[in-house]
mmCIF file of C-alpha atoms in Angstrom:
data_model
loop_
_atom_site.group_PDB
_atom_site.id
_atom_site.type_symbol
_atom_site.label_atom_id
_atom_site.label_comp_id
_atom_site.label_asym_id
_atom_site.label_seq_id
_atom_site.Cartn_x
_atom_site.Cartn_y
_atom_site.Cartn_z
ATOM 1 C CA UNK A 16 0.000 0.000 0.000
ATOM 2 C CA UNK A 17 2.322 2.742 -1.279
ATOM 3 C CA UNK A 18 -0.329 5.485 -1.184
ATOM 4 C CA UNK A 19 0.339 6.033 2.533
ATOM 5 C CA UNK A 20 3.558 7.593 3.803
ATOM 6 C CA UNK A 21 4.294 7.247 7.512
ATOM 7 C CA UNK A 22 6.534 9.854 9.123
ATOM 8 C CA UNK A 23 8.016 8.602 12.388
ATOM 9 C CA UNK A 24 9.396 10.948 14.983
ATOM 10 C CA UNK A 25 12.667 9.461 16.228
ATOM 11 C CA UNK A 26 13.519 10.541 19.778
ATOM 12 C CA UNK A 27 11.272 8.960 22.392
ATOM 13 C CA UNK A 28 8.906 7.595 19.747
ATOM 14 C CA UNK A 29 11.094 4.881 18.207
ATOM 15 C CA UNK A 30 14.405 5.549 19.972
ATOM 16 C CA UNK A 31 14.582 5.784 23.750
ATOM 17 C CA UNK A 32 16.795 8.788 24.455
ATOM 18 C CA UNK A 33 15.526 9.833 27.900
ATOM 19 C CA UNK A 34 18.359 8.263 29.919
ATOM 20 C CA UNK A 35 21.037 9.609 27.567
ATOM 21 C CA UNK A 36 19.534 13.102 27.608
ATOM 22 C CA UNK A 37 19.288 13.045 31.386
ATOM 23 C CA UNK A 38 22.934 11.944 31.636
ATOM 24 C CA UNK A 39 23.962 14.827 29.333
ATOM 25 C CA UNK A 40 21.957 17.289 31.456
ATOM 26 C CA UNK A 41 23.614 15.969 34.623
ATOM 27 C CA UNK A 42 27.095 16.283 33.100
ATOM 28 C CA UNK A 43 26.313 19.860 32.092
ATOM 29 C CA UNK A 44 25.004 20.756 35.557
ATOM 30 C CA UNK A 45 28.066 19.209 37.160
ATOM 31 C CA UNK A 46 30.401 21.108 34.840
ATOM 32 C CA UNK A 47 28.733 24.431 35.697
ATOM 33 C CA UNK A 48 28.193 23.599 39.374
ATOM 34 C CA UNK A 49 24.473 24.107 38.782
ATOM 35 C CA UNK A 50 21.594 22.299 40.514
ATOM 36 C CA UNK A 51 21.121 18.735 39.294
ATOM 37 C CA UNK A 52 18.203 18.418 36.869
ATOM 38 C CA UNK A 53 14.908 17.036 38.126
ATOM 39 C CA UNK A 54 12.237 14.863 36.504
ATOM 40 C CA UNK A 55 10.369 18.056 35.656
ATOM 41 C CA UNK A 56 13.487 19.548 34.026
ATOM 42 C CA UNK A 57 13.957 16.437 31.894
ATOM 43 C CA UNK A 58 10.330 16.522 30.747
ATOM 44 C CA UNK A 59 10.713 20.204 29.890
ATOM 45 C CA UNK A 60 13.873 19.607 27.848
ATOM 46 C CA UNK A 61 12.302 16.604 26.094
ATOM 47 C CA UNK A 62 9.252 18.590 25.060
ATOM 48 C CA UNK A 63 10.648 22.091 24.514
ATOM 49 C CA UNK A 64 14.356 21.573 23.777
ATOM 50 C CA UNK A 65 15.409 25.181 24.367
ATOM 51 C CA UNK A 66 12.721 25.896 26.963
ATOM 52 C CA UNK A 67 12.797 27.805 30.210
ATOM 53 C CA UNK A 68 15.017 25.196 31.912
ATOM 54 C CA UNK A 69 18.154 26.627 30.354
ATOM 55 C CA UNK A 70 17.578 30.270 31.305
ATOM 56 C CA UNK A 71 16.276 29.340 34.738
ATOM 57 C CA UNK A 72 19.303 27.148 35.484
ATOM 58 C CA UNK A 73 22.143 28.927 33.677
ATOM 59 C CA UNK A 74 20.978 32.581 33.391
ATOM 60 C CA UNK A 75 23.751 34.575 31.684
ATOM 61 C CA UNK A 76 25.609 31.355 30.759
ATOM 62 C CA UNK A 77 22.607 29.875 28.924
ATOM 63 C CA UNK A 78 24.129 29.699 25.437
ATOM 64 C CA UNK A 79 27.463 28.434 26.744
ATOM 65 C CA UNK A 80 25.712 25.758 28.840
ATOM 66 C CA UNK A 81 23.560 24.717 25.873
ATOM 67 C CA UNK A 82 26.680 24.394 23.730
ATOM 68 C CA UNK A 83 28.354 22.288 26.427
ATOM 69 C CA UNK A 84 25.220 20.125 26.680
ATOM 70 C CA UNK A 85 25.206 19.607 22.904
ATOM 71 C CA UNK A 86 28.804 18.403 23.088
ATOM 72 C CA UNK A 87 27.848 15.958 25.863
ATOM 73 C CA UNK A 88 24.733 14.936 23.897
ATOM 74 C CA UNK A 89 26.898 14.231 20.834
ATOM 75 C CA UNK A 90 29.357 12.227 22.936
ATOM 76 C CA UNK A 91 26.571 10.195 24.581
ATOM 77 C CA UNK A 92 24.090 9.843 21.707
ATOM 78 C CA UNK A 93 24.914 6.233 20.840
ATOM 79 C CA UNK A 94 23.838 5.193 24.350
ATOM 80 C CA UNK A 95 20.219 5.600 23.221
ATOM 81 C CA UNK A 96 18.422 2.415 22.173
ATOM 82 C CA UNK A 97 15.332 1.523 20.196
ATOM 83 C CA UNK A 98 12.232 0.854 22.239
ATOM 84 C CA UNK A 99 11.708 -2.932 22.389
ATOM 85 C CA UNK A 100 8.827 -3.032 19.891
ATOM 86 C CA UNK A 101 10.173 -0.413 17.474
ATOM 87 C CA UNK A 102 12.065 -2.709 15.120
ATOM 88 C CA UNK A 103 9.136 -5.124 14.984
ATOM 89 C CA UNK A 104 6.756 -2.303 14.065
ATOM 90 C CA UNK A 105 9.120 -0.901 11.415
ATOM 91 C CA UNK A 106 9.541 -4.407 9.973
ATOM 92 C CA UNK A 107 5.775 -4.911 9.786
ATOM 93 C CA UNK A 108 5.269 -1.578 8.014
ATOM 94 C CA UNK A 109 8.146 -2.343 5.629
ATOM 95 C CA UNK A 110 6.736 -5.792 4.812
ATOM 96 C CA UNK A 111 3.328 -4.262 4.117
ATOM 97 C CA UNK A 112 5.043 -2.147 1.450
ATOM 98 C CA UNK A 113 4.058 1.114 3.141
ATOM 99 C CA UNK A 114 6.615 3.898 2.766
ATOM 100 C CA UNK A 115 8.101 5.265 5.979
ATOM 101 C CA UNK A 116 10.530 8.035 6.857
ATOM 102 C CA UNK A 117 12.131 8.960 10.143
ATOM 103 C CA UNK A 118 12.045 12.681 10.876
ATOM 104 C CA UNK A 119 13.848 14.425 13.706
ATOM 105 C CA UNK A 120 15.019 17.793 14.977
ATOM 106 C CA UNK A 121 18.295 16.005 15.729
ATOM 107 C CA UNK A 122 21.369 16.776 13.619
ATOM 108 C CA UNK A 123 21.500 14.595 10.485
ATOM 109 C CA UNK A 124 24.890 13.088 11.290
ATOM 110 C CA UNK A 125 23.789 11.954 14.763
ATOM 111 C CA UNK A 126 20.486 10.632 13.404
ATOM 112 C CA UNK A 127 22.334 8.664 10.713
ATOM 113 C CA UNK A 128 24.674 7.129 13.327
ATOM 114 C CA UNK A 129 21.757 6.082 15.521
ATOM 115 C CA UNK A 130 19.776 4.578 12.628
ATOM 116 C CA UNK A 131 22.839 2.612 11.535
ATOM 117 C CA UNK A 132 23.527 1.428 15.091
ATOM 118 C CA UNK A 133 19.908 0.267 15.411
ATOM 119 C CA UNK A 134 20.295 -1.656 12.126
ATOM 120 C CA UNK A 135 17.020 -0.380 10.668
ATOM 121 C CA UNK A 136 18.173 1.571 7.609
ATOM 122 C CA UNK A 137 16.977 -1.237 5.314
ATOM 123 C CA UNK A 138 13.457 -0.934 6.788
ATOM 124 C CA UNK A 139 12.894 2.747 6.025
ATOM 125 C CA UNK A 140 12.709 4.821 2.862
ATOM 126 C CA UNK A 141 14.876 7.586 4.280
ATOM 127 C CA UNK A 142 15.362 9.986 7.142
ATOM 128 C CA UNK A 143 15.254 13.716 7.669
ATOM 129 C CA UNK A 144 17.469 15.454 10.220
ATOM 130 C CA UNK A 145 18.470 18.986 11.083
ATOM 131 C CA UNK A 146 21.448 20.833 9.657
ATOM 132 C CA UNK A 147 22.365 22.138 13.101
ATOM 133 C CA UNK A 148 21.443 21.509 16.703
ATOM 134 C CA UNK A 149 18.698 23.246 18.663
ATOM 135 C CA UNK A 150 17.140 24.475 15.437
ATOM 136 C CA UNK A 151 13.692 23.106 16.415
ATOM 137 C CA UNK A 152 12.608 22.954 12.803
ATOM 138 C CA UNK A 153 9.517 20.883 13.395
ATOM 139 C CA UNK A 154 6.754 22.157 13.177
ATOM 140 C CA UNK A 155 7.892 24.325 10.233
ATOM 141 C CA UNK A 156 5.853 23.038 7.258
ATOM 142 C CA UNK A 157 8.704 23.186 4.735
ATOM 143 C CA UNK A 158 10.954 20.967 6.900
ATOM 144 C CA UNK A 159 11.706 17.824 4.924
ATOM 145 C CA UNK A 160 9.364 18.790 2.086
ATOM 146 C CA UNK A 161 11.843 17.876 -0.639
ATOM 147 C CA UNK A 162 12.403 14.366 0.776
ATOM 148 C CA UNK A 163 8.696 13.787 1.412
ATOM 149 C CA UNK A 164 7.866 14.925 -2.143
ATOM 150 C CA UNK A 165 10.201 12.273 -3.604
ATOM 151 C CA UNK A 166 8.065 9.424 -2.224
ATOM 152 C CA UNK A 167 4.748 8.901 -4.014
ATOM 153 C CA UNK A 168 1.859 9.093 -1.560
ATOM 154 C CA UNK A 169 -1.723 10.197 -1.275
ATOM 155 C CA UNK A 170 -1.873 10.454 2.485
ATOM 156 C CA UNK A 171 0.589 11.334 5.253
ATOM 157 C CA UNK A 172 0.564 9.945 8.767
ATOM 158 C CA UNK A 173 2.820 11.591 11.387
ATOM 159 C CA UNK A 174 3.482 9.508 14.508
ATOM 160 C CA UNK A 175 5.202 11.233 17.417
ATOM 161 C CA UNK A 176 5.387 11.842 21.126
ATOM 162 C CA UNK A 177 5.360 15.614 21.319
ATOM 163 C CA UNK A 178 3.186 18.596 20.608
ATOM 164 C CA UNK A 179 5.679 19.810 17.999
ATOM 165 C CA UNK A 180 5.098 16.515 16.136
ATOM 166 C CA UNK A 181 1.348 17.115 16.128
ATOM 167 C CA UNK A 182 1.827 20.753 15.102
ATOM 168 C CA UNK A 183 4.075 19.558 12.275
ATOM 169 C CA UNK A 184 1.416 17.038 11.194
ATOM 170 C CA UNK A 185 -1.162 19.795 11.083
ATOM 171 C CA UNK A 186 1.196 22.133 9.188
ATOM 172 C CA UNK A 187 1.862 19.587 6.415
ATOM 173 C CA UNK A 188 -1.681 18.240 6.170
ATOM 174 C CA UNK A 189 -0.866 14.887 7.771
ATOM 175 C CA UNK A 190 -2.938 12.858 10.181
ATOM 176 C CA UNK A 191 -1.227 13.183 13.555
ATOM 177 C CA UNK A 192 -0.960 10.209 15.909
ATOM 178 C CA UNK A 193 0.230 11.087 19.402
ATOM 179 C CA UNK A 194 1.845 8.247 21.336
ATOM 180 C CA UNK A 195 3.555 7.961 24.682
ATOM 181 C CA UNK A 196 6.125 5.335 25.555
ATOM 182 C CA UNK A 197 5.277 2.710 28.177
ATOM 183 C CA UNK A 198 8.190 3.732 30.335
ATOM 184 C CA UNK A 199 7.745 7.050 32.064
ATOM 185 C CA UNK A 200 10.583 9.524 32.407
ATOM 186 C CA UNK A 201 10.783 8.800 36.164
ATOM 187 C CA UNK A 202 12.255 5.352 35.531
ATOM 188 C CA UNK A 203 15.450 6.931 34.217
ATOM 189 C CA UNK A 204 16.119 9.105 37.202
#
């Protein structure tokens, strides 16, 4: 059924990055002698990326702390792992001959590394990542348009775990499916 194109959000939809992100936040806080992040802080960073956490915690050092965090994130990114059912779901969709792309605000090079590590590149029709970090390009409607346009489809389905994923779905005329992982953020702290 090639008339449907599924767009999968990557982080915390297919790939479990909560523990790795929390570790990177802790390393940043330790480096700056700032308060250790809380469960609430992690949720805020997961949903808003830039968010109030950074200014609240680092004030005048916000940009420097974010840059340090991004370096830690890059160093730790391969610690993230697919959710247990993710590969099975991607395999099922692939075998049903439905096109699927992975789309992320994450830098393209990091996304590529993680997809290769997860050994799922053969199951997807491509992936879309950011040119630089913290760009928060979803929900911009032109994000990934050229890649999406290359795959014949009549209908788009966007599956993700965040409001920006649902806003992106709305912006590109896709059906948005909001999902939440079984494991809650608290289990990583």
